[in-house]
């Protein structure tokens, strides 16, 4: 059974013109790196771009927490990567 505290990011849409900021945090909650970009239609795309753009990251994508901010709307949400490789909202 899926954890009810995690929700799929499939409903979390971005517009390609939105400016996005992704802070990548380690297991201790420390920000390891920050990425800014645009051109994404989904949260998954933004997280993948942020992870792949930062060679300082060690380990798997699932080892990190991703704090994604849509700078156009000011909305910030935190995500983890599940076993299937998809971003899940942490609430």
Coordinates of C-alpha atoms in Angstrom, one line a residue:
X1 CA 0.0 0.0 0.0
X2 CA 1.3 3.4 -0.9
X3 CA 2.3 5.7 1.9
X4 CA -0.5 8.3 2.2
X5 CA 1.9 10.9 3.3
X6 CA 3.5 10.8 -0.1
X7 CA 1.7 12.0 -3.2
X8 CA 2.6 11.6 -6.8
X9 CA 4.2 14.6 -8.6
X10 CA 2.1 13.8 -11.7
X11 CA -0.3 16.6 -10.7
X12 CA 2.5 19.0 -10.0
X13 CA 2.9 20.8 -13.3
X14 CA 5.2 23.6 -14.3
X15 CA 5.0 25.9 -17.2
X16 CA 8.1 26.0 -19.4
X17 CA 8.4 29.7 -18.8
X18 CA 8.5 29.3 -15.0
X19 CA 11.8 30.0 -13.3
X20 CA 12.5 27.2 -11.0
X21 CA 15.0 26.9 -8.1
X22 CA 15.9 23.4 -6.8
X23 CA 17.9 23.1 -3.5
X24 CA 19.3 19.6 -3.0
X25 CA 19.7 18.6 0.6
X26 CA 21.6 15.7 2.1
X27 CA 20.2 13.3 4.8
X28 CA 21.2 15.8 7.5
X29 CA 19.1 18.5 6.0
X30 CA 22.1 20.5 4.8
X31 CA 21.8 22.2 1.4
X32 CA 24.5 20.6 -0.8
X33 CA 23.9 22.6 -4.0
X34 CA 21.3 24.8 -5.7
X35 CA 20.2 24.8 -9.3
X36 CA 18.2 27.4 -11.2
X37 CA 16.5 26.9 -14.5
X38 CA 13.4 27.0 -16.7
X39 CA 11.9 25.0 -19.6
X40 CA 10.4 22.3 -17.4
X41 CA 6.8 20.9 -17.7
X42 CA 7.0 18.7 -14.6
X43 CA 8.7 18.5 -11.2
X44 CA 10.4 15.3 -12.3
X45 CA 12.1 17.1 -15.2
X46 CA 13.3 20.0 -12.9
X47 CA 14.7 17.5 -10.3
X48 CA 16.5 15.4 -12.9
X49 CA 18.1 18.5 -14.5
X50 CA 19.2 19.7 -11.1
X51 CA 20.7 16.4 -10.1
X52 CA 22.5 15.9 -13.4
X53 CA 23.9 19.4 -13.5
X54 CA 25.8 19.0 -10.2
X55 CA 28.8 16.6 -10.4
X56 CA 29.5 17.2 -6.7
X57 CA 26.6 14.9 -5.8
X58 CA 27.6 11.4 -4.7
X59 CA 25.3 8.4 -4.6
X60 CA 21.9 7.8 -6.0
X61 CA 19.2 10.5 -6.6
X62 CA 17.1 8.8 -3.8
X63 CA 19.8 9.8 -1.3
X64 CA 18.7 13.4 -1.4
X65 CA 15.7 15.7 -0.6
X66 CA 14.8 18.2 -3.3
X67 CA 13.2 21.5 -2.3
X68 CA 11.6 22.9 -5.5
X69 CA 10.5 26.5 -5.7
X70 CA 8.5 28.0 -8.6
X71 CA 9.9 31.5 -8.5
X72 CA 7.0 32.8 -10.5
X73 CA 4.4 31.8 -7.9
X74 CA 6.6 31.5 -4.8
X75 CA 5.3 28.0 -4.1
X76 CA 7.9 25.7 -2.5
X77 CA 7.5 22.0 -2.0
X78 CA 9.9 19.2 -0.9
X79 CA 10.3 15.9 -2.7
X80 CA 12.0 12.5 -2.4
X81 CA 12.7 10.1 -5.2
X82 CA 10.9 6.7 -4.8
X83 CA 12.1 3.2 -5.8
X84 CA 10.5 3.7 -9.2
X85 CA 12.6 6.8 -9.9
X86 CA 9.7 9.2 -9.5
X87 CA 9.5 12.4 -7.4
X88 CA 7.1 12.1 -4.5
X89 CA 5.8 15.1 -2.5
X90 CA 6.7 15.1 1.2
X91 CA 3.9 16.5 3.2

